[in-house]
Coordinates of C-alpha atoms and ligand atoms in Angstrom, one line a residue:
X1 CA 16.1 0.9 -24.0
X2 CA 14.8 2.0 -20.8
X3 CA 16.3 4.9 -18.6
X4 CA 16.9 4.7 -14.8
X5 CA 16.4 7.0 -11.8
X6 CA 17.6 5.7 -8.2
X7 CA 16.1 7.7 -5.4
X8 CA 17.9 7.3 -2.2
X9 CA 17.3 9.3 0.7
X10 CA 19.1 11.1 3.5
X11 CA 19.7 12.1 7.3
X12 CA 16.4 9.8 8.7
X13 CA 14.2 7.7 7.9
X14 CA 10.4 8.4 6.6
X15 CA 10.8 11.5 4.5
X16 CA 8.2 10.1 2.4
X17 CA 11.2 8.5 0.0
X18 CA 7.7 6.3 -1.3
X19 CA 5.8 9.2 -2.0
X20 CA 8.7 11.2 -3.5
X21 CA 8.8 8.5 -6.0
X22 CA 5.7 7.9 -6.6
X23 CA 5.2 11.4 -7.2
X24 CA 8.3 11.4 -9.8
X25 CA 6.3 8.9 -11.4
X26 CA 3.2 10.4 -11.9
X27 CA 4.6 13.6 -13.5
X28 CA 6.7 11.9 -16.0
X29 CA 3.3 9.4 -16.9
X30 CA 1.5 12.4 -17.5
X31 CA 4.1 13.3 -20.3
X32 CA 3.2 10.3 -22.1
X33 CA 6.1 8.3 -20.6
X34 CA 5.6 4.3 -19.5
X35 CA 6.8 4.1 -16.5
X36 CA 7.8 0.9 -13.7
X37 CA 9.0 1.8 -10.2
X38 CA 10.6 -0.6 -7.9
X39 CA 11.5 -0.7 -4.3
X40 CA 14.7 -2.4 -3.1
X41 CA 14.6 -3.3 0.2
X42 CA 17.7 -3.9 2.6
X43 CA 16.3 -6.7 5.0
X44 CA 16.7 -10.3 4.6
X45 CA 14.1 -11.5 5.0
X46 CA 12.3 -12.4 1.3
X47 CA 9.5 -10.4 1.5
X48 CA 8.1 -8.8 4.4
X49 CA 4.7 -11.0 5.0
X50 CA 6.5 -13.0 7.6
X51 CA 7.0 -9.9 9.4
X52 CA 5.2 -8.4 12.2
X53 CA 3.1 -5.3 11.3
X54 CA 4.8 -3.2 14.0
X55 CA 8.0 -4.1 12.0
X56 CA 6.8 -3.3 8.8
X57 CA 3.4 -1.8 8.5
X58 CA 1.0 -2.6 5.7
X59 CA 1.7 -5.6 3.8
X60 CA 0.8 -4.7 0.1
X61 CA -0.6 -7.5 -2.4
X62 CA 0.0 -7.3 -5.8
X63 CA -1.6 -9.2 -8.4
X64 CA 0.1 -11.8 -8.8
X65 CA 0.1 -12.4 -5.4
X66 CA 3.7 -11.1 -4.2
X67 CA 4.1 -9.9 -0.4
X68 CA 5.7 -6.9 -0.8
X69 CA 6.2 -3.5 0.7
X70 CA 3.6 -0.8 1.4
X71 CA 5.1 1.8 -1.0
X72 CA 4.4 -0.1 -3.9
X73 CA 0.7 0.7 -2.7
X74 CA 1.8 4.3 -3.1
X75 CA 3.4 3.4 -6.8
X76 CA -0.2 1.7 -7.9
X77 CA -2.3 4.8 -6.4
X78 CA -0.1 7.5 -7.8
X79 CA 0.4 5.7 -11.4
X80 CA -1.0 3.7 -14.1
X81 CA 1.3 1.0 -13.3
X82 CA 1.0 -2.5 -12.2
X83 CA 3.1 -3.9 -9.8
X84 CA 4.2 -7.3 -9.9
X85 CA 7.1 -9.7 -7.9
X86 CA 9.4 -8.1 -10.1
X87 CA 9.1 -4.8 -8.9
X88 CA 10.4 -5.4 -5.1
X89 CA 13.3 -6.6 -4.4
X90 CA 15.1 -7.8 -0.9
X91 CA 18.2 -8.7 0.0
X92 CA 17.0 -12.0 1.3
X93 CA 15.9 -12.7 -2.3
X94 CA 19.0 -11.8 -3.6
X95 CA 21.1 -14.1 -1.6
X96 CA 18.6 -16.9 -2.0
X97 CA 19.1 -16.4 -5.6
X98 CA 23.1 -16.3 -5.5
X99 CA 23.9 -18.8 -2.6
X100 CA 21.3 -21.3 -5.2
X101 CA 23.2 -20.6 -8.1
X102 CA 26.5 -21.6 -6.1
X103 CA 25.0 -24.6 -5.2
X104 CA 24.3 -25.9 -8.7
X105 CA 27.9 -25.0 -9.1
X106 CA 26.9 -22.2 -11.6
X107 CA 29.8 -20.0 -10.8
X108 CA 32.3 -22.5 -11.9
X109 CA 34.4 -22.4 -9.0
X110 CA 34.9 -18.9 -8.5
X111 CA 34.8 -17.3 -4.9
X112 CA 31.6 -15.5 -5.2
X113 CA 31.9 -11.8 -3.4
X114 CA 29.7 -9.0 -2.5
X115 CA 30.9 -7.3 -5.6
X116 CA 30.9 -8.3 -8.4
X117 CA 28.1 -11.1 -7.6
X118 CA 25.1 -9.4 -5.1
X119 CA 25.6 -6.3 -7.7
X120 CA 25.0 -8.3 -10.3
X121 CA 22.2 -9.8 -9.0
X122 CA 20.9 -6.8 -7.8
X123 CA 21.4 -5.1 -11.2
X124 CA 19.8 -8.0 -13.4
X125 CA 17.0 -7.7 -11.2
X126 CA 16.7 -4.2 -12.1
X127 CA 17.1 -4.7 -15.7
X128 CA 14.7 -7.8 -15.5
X129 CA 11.8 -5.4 -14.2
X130 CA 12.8 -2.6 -17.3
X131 CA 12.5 -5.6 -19.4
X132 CA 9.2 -7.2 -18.2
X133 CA 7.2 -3.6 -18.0
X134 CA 8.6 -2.4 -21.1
X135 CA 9.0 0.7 -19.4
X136 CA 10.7 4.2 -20.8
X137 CA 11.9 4.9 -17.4
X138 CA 12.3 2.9 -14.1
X139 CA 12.2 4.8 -11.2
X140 CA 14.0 2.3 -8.7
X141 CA 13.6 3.7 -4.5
X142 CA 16.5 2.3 -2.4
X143 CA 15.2 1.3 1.0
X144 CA 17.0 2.7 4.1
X145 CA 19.0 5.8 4.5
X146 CA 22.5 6.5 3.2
X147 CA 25.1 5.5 5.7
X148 CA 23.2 2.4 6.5
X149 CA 25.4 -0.2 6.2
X150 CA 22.5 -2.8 5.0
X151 CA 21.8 -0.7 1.8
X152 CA 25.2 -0.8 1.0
X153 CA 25.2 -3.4 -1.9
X154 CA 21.7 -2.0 -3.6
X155 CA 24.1 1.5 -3.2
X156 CA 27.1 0.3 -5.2
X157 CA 24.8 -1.8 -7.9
X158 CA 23.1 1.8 -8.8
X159 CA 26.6 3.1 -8.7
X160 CA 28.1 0.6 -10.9
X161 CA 24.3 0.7 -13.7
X162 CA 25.5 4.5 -14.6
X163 CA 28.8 2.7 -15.8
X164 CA 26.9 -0.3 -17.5
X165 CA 24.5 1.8 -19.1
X166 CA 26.0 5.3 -20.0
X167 CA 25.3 8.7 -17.8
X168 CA 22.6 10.1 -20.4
X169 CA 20.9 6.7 -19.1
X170 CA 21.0 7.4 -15.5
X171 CA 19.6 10.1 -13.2
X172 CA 20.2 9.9 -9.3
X173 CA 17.9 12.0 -7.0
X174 CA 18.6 12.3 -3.3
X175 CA 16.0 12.5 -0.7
X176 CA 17.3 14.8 2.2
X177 CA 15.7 16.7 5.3
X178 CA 16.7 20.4 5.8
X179 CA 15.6 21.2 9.5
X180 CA 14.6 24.3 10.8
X181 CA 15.9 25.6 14.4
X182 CA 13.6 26.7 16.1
X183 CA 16.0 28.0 18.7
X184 CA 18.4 29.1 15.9
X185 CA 15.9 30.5 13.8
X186 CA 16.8 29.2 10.5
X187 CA 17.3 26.0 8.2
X188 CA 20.3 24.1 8.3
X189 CA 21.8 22.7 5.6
X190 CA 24.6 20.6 7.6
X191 CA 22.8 17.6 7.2
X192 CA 22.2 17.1 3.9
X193 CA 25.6 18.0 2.8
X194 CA 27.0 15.1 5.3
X195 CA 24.5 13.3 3.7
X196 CA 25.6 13.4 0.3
X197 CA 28.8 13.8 1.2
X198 CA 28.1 10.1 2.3
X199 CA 26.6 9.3 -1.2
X200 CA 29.9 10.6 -3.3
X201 CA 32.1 8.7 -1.2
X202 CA 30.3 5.5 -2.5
X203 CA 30.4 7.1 -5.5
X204 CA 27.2 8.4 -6.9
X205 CA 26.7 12.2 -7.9
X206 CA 22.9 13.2 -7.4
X207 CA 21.4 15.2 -10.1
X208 CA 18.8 16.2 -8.1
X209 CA 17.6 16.9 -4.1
X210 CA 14.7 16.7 -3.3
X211 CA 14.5 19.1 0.2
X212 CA 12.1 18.0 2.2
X213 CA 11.2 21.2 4.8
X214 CA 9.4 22.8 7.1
X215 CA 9.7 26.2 6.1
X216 CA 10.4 27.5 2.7
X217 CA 13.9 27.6 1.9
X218 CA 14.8 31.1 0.4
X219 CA 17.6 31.3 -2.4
X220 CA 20.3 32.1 -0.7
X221 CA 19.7 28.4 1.2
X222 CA 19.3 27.0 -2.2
X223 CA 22.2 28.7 -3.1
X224 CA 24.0 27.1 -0.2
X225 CA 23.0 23.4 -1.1
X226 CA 24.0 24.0 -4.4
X227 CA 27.3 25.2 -3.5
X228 CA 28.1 22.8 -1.1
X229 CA 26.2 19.5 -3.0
X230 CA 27.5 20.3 -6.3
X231 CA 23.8 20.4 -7.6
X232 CA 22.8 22.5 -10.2
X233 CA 20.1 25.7 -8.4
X234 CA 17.3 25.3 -10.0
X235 CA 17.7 21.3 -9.0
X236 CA 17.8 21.4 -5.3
X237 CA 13.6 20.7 -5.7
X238 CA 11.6 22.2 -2.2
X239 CA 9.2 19.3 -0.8
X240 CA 7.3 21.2 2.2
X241 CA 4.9 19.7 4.3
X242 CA 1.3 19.1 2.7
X243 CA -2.3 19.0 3.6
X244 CA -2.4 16.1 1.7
X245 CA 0.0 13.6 -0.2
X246 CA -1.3 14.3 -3.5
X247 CA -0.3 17.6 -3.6
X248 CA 3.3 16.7 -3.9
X249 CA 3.4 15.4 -7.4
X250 CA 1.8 19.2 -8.2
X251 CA 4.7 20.4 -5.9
X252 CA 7.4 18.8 -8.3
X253 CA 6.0 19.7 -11.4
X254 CA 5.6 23.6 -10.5
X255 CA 9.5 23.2 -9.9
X256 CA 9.8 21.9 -13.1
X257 CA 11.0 18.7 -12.1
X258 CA 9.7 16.5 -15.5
X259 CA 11.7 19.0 -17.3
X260 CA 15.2 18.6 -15.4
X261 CA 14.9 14.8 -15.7
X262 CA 13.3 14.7 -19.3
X263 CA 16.2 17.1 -20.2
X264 CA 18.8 14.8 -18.7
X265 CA 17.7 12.1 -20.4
X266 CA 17.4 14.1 -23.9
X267 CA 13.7 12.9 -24.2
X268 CA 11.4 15.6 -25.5
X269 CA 7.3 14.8 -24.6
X270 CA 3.9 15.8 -25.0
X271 CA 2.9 18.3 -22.4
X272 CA 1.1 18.4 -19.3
X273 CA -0.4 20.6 -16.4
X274 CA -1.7 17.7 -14.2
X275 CA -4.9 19.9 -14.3
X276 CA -6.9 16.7 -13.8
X277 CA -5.0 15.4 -11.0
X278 CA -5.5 19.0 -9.8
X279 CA -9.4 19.6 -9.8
X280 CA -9.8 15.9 -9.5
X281 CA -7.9 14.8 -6.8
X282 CA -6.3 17.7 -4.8
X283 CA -9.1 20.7 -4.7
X284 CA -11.6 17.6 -4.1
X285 CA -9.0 16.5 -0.8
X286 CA -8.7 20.1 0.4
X287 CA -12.2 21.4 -0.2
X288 CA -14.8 18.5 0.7
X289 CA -18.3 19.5 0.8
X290 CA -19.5 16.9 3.3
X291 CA -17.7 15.5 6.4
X292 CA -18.2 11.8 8.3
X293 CA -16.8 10.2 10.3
X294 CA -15.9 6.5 9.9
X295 CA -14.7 4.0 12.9
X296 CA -11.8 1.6 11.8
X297 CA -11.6 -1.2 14.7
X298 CA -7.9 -2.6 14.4
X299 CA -5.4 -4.2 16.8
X300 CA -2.3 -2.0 15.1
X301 CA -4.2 1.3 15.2
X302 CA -1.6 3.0 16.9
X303 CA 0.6 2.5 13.5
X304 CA 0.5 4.9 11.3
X305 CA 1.4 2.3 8.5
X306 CA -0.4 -1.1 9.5
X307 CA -3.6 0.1 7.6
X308 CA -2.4 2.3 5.0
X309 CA -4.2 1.0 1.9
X310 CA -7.4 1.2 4.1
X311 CA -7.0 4.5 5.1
X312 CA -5.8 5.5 1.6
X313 CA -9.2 4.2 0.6
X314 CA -11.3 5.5 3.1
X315 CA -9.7 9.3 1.4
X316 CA -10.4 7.7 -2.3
X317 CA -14.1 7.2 -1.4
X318 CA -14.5 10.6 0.7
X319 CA -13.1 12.6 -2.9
X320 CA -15.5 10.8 -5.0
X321 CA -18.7 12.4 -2.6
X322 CA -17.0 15.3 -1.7
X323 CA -16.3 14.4 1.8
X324 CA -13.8 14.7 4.1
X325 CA -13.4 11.2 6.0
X326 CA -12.6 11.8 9.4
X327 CA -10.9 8.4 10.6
X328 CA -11.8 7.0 14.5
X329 CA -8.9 4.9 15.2
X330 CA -10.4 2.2 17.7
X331 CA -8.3 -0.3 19.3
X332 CA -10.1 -3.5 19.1
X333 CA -9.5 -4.5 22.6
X334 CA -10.9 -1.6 23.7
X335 CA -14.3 -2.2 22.5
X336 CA -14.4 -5.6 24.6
X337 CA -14.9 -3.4 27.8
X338 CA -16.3 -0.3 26.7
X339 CA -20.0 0.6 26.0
X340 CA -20.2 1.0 22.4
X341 CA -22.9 3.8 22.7
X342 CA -20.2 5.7 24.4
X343 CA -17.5 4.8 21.9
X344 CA -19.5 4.9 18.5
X345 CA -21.2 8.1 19.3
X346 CA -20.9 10.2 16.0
X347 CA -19.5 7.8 14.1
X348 CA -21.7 7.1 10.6
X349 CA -20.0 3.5 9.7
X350 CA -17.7 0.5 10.9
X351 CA -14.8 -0.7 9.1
X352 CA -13.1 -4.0 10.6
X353 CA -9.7 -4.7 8.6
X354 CA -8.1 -7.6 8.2
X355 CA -5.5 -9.3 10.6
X356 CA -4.3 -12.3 12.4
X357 CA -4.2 -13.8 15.5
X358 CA -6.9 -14.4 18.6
X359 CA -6.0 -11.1 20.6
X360 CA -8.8 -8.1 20.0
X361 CA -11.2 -10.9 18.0
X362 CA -14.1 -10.9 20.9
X363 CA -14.0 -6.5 20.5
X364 CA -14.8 -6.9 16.9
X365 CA -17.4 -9.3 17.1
X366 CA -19.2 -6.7 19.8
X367 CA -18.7 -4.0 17.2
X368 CA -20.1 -5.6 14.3
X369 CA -23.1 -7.0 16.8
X370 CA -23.5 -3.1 17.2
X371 CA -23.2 -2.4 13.1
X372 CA -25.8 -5.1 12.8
X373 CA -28.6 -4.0 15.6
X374 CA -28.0 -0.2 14.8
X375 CA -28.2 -0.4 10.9
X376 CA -24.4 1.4 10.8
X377 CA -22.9 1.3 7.8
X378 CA -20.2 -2.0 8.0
X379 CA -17.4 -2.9 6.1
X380 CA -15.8 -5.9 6.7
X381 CA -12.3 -7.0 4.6
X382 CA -10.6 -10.2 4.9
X383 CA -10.4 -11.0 8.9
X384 CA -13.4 -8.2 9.0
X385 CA -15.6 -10.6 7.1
X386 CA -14.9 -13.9 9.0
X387 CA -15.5 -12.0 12.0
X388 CA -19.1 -11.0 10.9
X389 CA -19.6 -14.4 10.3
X390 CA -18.7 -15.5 13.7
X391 CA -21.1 -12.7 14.8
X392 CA -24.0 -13.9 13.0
X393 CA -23.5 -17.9 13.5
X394 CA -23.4 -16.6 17.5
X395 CA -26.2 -13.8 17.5
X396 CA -28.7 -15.0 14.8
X397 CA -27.9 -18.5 14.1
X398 CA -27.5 -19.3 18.1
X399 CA -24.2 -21.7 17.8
X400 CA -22.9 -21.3 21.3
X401 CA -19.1 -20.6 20.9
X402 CA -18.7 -20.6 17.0
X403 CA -15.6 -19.7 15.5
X404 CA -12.8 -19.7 13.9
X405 CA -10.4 -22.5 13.9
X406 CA -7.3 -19.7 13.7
X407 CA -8.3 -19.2 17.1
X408 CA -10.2 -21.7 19.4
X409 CA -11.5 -25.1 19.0
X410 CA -14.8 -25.3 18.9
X411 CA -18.1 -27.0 17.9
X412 CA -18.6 -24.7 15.0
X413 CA -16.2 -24.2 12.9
X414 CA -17.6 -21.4 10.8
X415 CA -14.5 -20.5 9.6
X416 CA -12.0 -23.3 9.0
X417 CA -8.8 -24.0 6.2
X418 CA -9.1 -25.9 3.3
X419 CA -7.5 -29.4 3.1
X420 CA -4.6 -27.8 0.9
X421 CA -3.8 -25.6 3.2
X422 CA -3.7 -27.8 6.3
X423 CA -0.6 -29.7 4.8
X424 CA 1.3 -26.1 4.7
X425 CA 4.6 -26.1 6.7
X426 CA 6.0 -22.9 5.2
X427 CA 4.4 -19.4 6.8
X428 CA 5.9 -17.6 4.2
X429 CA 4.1 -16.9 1.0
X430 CA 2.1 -19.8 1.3
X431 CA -1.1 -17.8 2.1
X432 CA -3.8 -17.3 -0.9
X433 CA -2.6 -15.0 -2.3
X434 CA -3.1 -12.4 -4.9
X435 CA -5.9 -11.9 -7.7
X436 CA -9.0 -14.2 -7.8
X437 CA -12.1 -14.0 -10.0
X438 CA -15.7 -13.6 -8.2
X439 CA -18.9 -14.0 -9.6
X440 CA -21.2 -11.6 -8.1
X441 CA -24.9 -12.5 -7.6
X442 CA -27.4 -9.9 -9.0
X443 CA -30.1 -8.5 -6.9
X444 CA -27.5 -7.6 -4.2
X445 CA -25.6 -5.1 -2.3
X446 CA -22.1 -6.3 -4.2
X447 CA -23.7 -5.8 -8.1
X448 CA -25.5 -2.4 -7.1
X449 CA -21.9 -1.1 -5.7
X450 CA -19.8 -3.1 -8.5
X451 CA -22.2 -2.6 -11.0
X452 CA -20.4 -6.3 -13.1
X453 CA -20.8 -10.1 -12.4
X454 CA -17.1 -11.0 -12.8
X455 CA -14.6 -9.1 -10.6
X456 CA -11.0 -9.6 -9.5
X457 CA -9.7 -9.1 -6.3
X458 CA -6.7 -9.8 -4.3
X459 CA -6.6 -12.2 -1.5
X460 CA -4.2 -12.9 1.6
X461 CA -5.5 -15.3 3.9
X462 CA -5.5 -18.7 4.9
X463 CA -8.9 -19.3 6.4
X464 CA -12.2 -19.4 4.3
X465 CA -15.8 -19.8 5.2
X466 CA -17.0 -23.3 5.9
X467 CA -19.9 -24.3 3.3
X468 CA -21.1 -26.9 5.5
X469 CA -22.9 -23.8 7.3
X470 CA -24.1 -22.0 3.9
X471 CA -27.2 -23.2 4.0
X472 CA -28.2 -22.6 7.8
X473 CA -27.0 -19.4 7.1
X474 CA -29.2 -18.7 4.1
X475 CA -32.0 -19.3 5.9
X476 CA -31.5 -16.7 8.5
X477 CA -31.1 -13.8 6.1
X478 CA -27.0 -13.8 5.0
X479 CA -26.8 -13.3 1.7
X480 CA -23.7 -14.9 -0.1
X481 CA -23.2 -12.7 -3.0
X482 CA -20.0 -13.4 -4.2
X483 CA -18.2 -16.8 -4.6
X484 CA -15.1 -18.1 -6.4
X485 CA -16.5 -20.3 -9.0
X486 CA -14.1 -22.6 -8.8
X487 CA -13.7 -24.2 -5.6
X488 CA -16.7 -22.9 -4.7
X489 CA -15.4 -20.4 -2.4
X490 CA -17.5 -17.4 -0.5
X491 CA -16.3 -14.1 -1.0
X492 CA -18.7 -11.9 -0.4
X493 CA -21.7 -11.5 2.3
X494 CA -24.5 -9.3 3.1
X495 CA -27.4 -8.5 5.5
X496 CA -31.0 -8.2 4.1
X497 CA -32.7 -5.2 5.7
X498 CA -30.1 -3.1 6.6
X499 CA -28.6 0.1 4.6
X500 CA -25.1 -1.4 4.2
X501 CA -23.5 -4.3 5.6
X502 CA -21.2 -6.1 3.2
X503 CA -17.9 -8.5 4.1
X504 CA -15.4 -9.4 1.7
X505 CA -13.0 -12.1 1.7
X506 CA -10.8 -10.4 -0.3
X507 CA -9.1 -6.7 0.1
X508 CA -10.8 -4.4 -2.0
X509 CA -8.5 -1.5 -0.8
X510 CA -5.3 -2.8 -2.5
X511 CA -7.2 -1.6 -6.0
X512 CA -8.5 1.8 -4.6
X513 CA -6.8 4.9 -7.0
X514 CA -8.0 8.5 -5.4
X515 CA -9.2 9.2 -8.7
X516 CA -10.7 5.8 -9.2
X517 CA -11.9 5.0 -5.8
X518 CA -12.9 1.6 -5.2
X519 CA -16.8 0.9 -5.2
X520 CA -17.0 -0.8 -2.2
X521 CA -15.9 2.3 -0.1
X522 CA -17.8 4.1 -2.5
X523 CA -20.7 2.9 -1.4
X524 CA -19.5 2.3 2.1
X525 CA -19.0 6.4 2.2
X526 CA -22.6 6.8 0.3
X527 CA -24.2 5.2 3.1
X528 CA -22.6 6.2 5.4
X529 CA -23.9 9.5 4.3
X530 CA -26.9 8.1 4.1
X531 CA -27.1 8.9 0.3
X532 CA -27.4 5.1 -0.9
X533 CA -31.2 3.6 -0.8
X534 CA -31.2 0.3 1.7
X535 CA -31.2 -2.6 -0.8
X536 CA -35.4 -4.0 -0.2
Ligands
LIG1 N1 -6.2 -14.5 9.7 C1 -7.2 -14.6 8.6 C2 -6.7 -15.7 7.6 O1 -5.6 -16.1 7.6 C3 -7.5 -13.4 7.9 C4 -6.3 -12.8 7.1 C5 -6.5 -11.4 6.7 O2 -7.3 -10.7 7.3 N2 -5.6 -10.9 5.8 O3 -7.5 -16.3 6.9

């Protein structure tokens, strides 16, 4: 049977409650362990790829082609684990599910109640993800902070699986923020004893909290928390600011964190330093021989979050060469009136990621014109590649006005939807969505990065090249070197003649591990250092 930890967290919002977890699952993996982790998320609506980025940030993609939240991206970067629809779960789905069940009349007549109905819900859902992954341990993040009164139900269902399931089965950790006063000079502990104060009013004990801290906390605060959070010492865990996010699964493990969990749940396991994960990832993050500097044209750049898998990737690529990525955030409306000598200056390579809607289009297209003429290094993913095709049916092919039909009418239609997607009512999860094979051609750009014919990539889009243009298009030096075999779909394209310019349908970044960087950023940040040969 699988064992449980719920991580909540405390006081506010973005303590890194993703990370944390993700971190707690990479240092019980490396003890040999199977683990799932799941995100439950307090909002109603089903998933969150109806929702505006400024809402929600990054929308993450697994394979199977569930919208779901960015910190499973953290989960699949940290771990060996795949994420699926089971492993993120909303309140919207929740009541979908029950309010349908008490249509069929499944609850023979009953009044159906927050409790015991949502938490059952809630907690088969939970159970269903232990049972699918196979997993020793599922490490289950509530969304939200406690005292939120959304979060409640997800609250009382992890409550109520320590009674189902037995204590030994059950760990709780707490996420909390321990602030230092500047004026005061010292931590303060106040909060996070309100805050768990909150959590043992619903009812849960935590076993463990997790402090996150700007300064180190000495032992007579430890002492303090202990005292006053009836948590053992040596489990109120330190989580200081880092350099870098990887560090933090190092951070846990030199507080012995495995061993307080492994030792709750009486499970003894092979041992392990994380020494790869150390000279690997984390001296590779903090140490970088090389340094570049990389453009990523967005319309959300302002958001930390609304291109986190990108950015993520971007750091994946820069630890396989040894070299720090330096990341120019450029609004993409801001390249419509700027000169891009001015605004490009420095920058070794272009990345344009994907999006929706009209508004910063026309900047993107000037910057990929710019890629193009200069010989820059350019990536293009998903919105990125339909807008280099735009570029080149304008620039090289000369059709006046061409387009995409997400945005203008026009007389070319480079980039148009399918029939089966013109009948779609729905927005949500009706996109394509999720993993597709792609049969790479050899001889190009795509095999020398990918080094295979057959890849798999997710997807989330609506729009797809038109074929009717393939062929003009061919003969004016784009190279289609990927294409879904079975519709016939483009999913790759590439420029002759220059030292890297490659657009993907698809979003390669969802796949990116930072020690397994993907080889499309690979060879992005190769060029860029002008280490890769231009293909002849
Ligand atoms: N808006 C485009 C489409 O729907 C691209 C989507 C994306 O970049 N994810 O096809």
């Amino acid at each position: 049977m699988s064992k449980f930890i719920f991580v909540t967290g405390g006081v506010i919002s973005s303590l890194g409650k993703g990370i944390a977890s993700a971190s707690i699952g990479k240092i019980l993996e490396s003890r040999g362990l199977k683990v799932a982790l799941m995100k439950l998320d307090p909002y109603i609506n089903v998933d969150p790829g109806t929702m505006n980025p400024y809402q929600h940030g990054e929308v993450y993609v697994t394979e199977d082609g569930a919208e779901t939240d960015l910190d499973l991206g953290h989960y699949e970067r940290f771990t060996n684990t795949l994420s699926s629809k089971f492993n993120n779960i909303t309140t919207g789905q929740i009541y979908n599910s029950v309010i349908s069940k008490e249509r069929k009349g499944d609850y023979l007549g009953k009044t159906i109640q927050v409790i015991p109905h949502i938490t059952n819900a809630i907690k088969e859902r939970i159970k269903k993800c232990a049972e699918v992954s196979g997993a020793d341990i599922v490490i289950v993040e509530i969304g939200g902070t406690v005292g939120d009164i959304e979060s409640l139900p997800f609250l009382e269902a992890s409550r109520q699986f320590r009674l189902d399931v037995g204590v030994d089965n059950v760990f709780y950790i707490h996420l909390t923020l321990v602030p230092y006063i500047k004026a005061a000079g010292e931590v303060k502990t106040k909060p996070t004893q309100h805050s768990v104060g909150t959590l043992r009013e619903i009812g849960i004990i935590p076993d463990v909290l997790i402090c996150r801290t700007e300064e180190p906390l000495t032992t007579q605060v430890k002492e303090k928390i202990s005292l006053f959070c009836n948590v053992r010492q040596e489990a109120v865990i330190e989580s200081p600011d880092m350099d870098s996010i990887y560090q933090v699964p190092l951070v846990f493990k030199e507080q012995i964190l495995d061993e307080i969990i492994l030792s709750h749940f009486k499970l003894i396991c092979k041992f392990s330093d994380l020494k790869d994960w150390k000279t690997q990832v984390v001296d590779k993050v903090l140490y970088p021989k090389h340094k570049v500097t990389i453009a990523v044209i967005g319309k959300y750049i302002e958001l930390q979050d609304a291109y986190k898998s990108i950015y993520e990737a971007l750091i994946h690529a820069g630890i396989y060469n040894d070299t720090k990525v330096e990341i120019k955030r450029i609004d993409s409306e801001s390249v419509e009136k700027e000169n891009p000598l001015k605004l490009f200056a420095g920058v070794s390579g272009i990345l344009i990621p994907g999006g929706f809607g009209y508004r910063g289009i026309e900047g993107k297209i000037k910057a990929i014109k710019f890629a193009r003429l200069n010989k820059i290094p350019f990536l293009g993913i998903c919105l990125g590649m339909q807008c280099a095709v735009i570029e080149f049916a304008r620039n090289v092919c000369n059709l006046k006005n061409a387009n995409s039909t997400e945005f203008k009418t026009t007389k070319y239609p480079v980039i148009s939807l399918l029939a089966e997607q013109k009948e779609v009512d729905d927005l949500g999860g009706t996109m394509r969505l999720g993993a597709y094979p792609c049969k790479i051609k050899k001889q190009s750009l795509a095999f020398k990065v990918y080094h295979k014919v057959l890849i798999h990539e997710r997807h989330r889009h609506r729009y797809e090249f038109n074929n009717k243009y393939k062929k003009l298009f061919e003969g004016k030096g784009l190279i289609f070197s990927g294409i879904y075999p079975k519709k016939n779909l483009v999913e790759i394209v590439e420029l002759k003649n220059h030292p890297y310019f490659i657009a993907v349908q698809f979003h390669p970044e969802f796949k990116s591990k930072p020690d397994n960087a993907h080889p499309l950023f690979r060879g992005f940040i190769q060029a860029a250092l002008a280490k890769l040969a231009p293909l002849k």
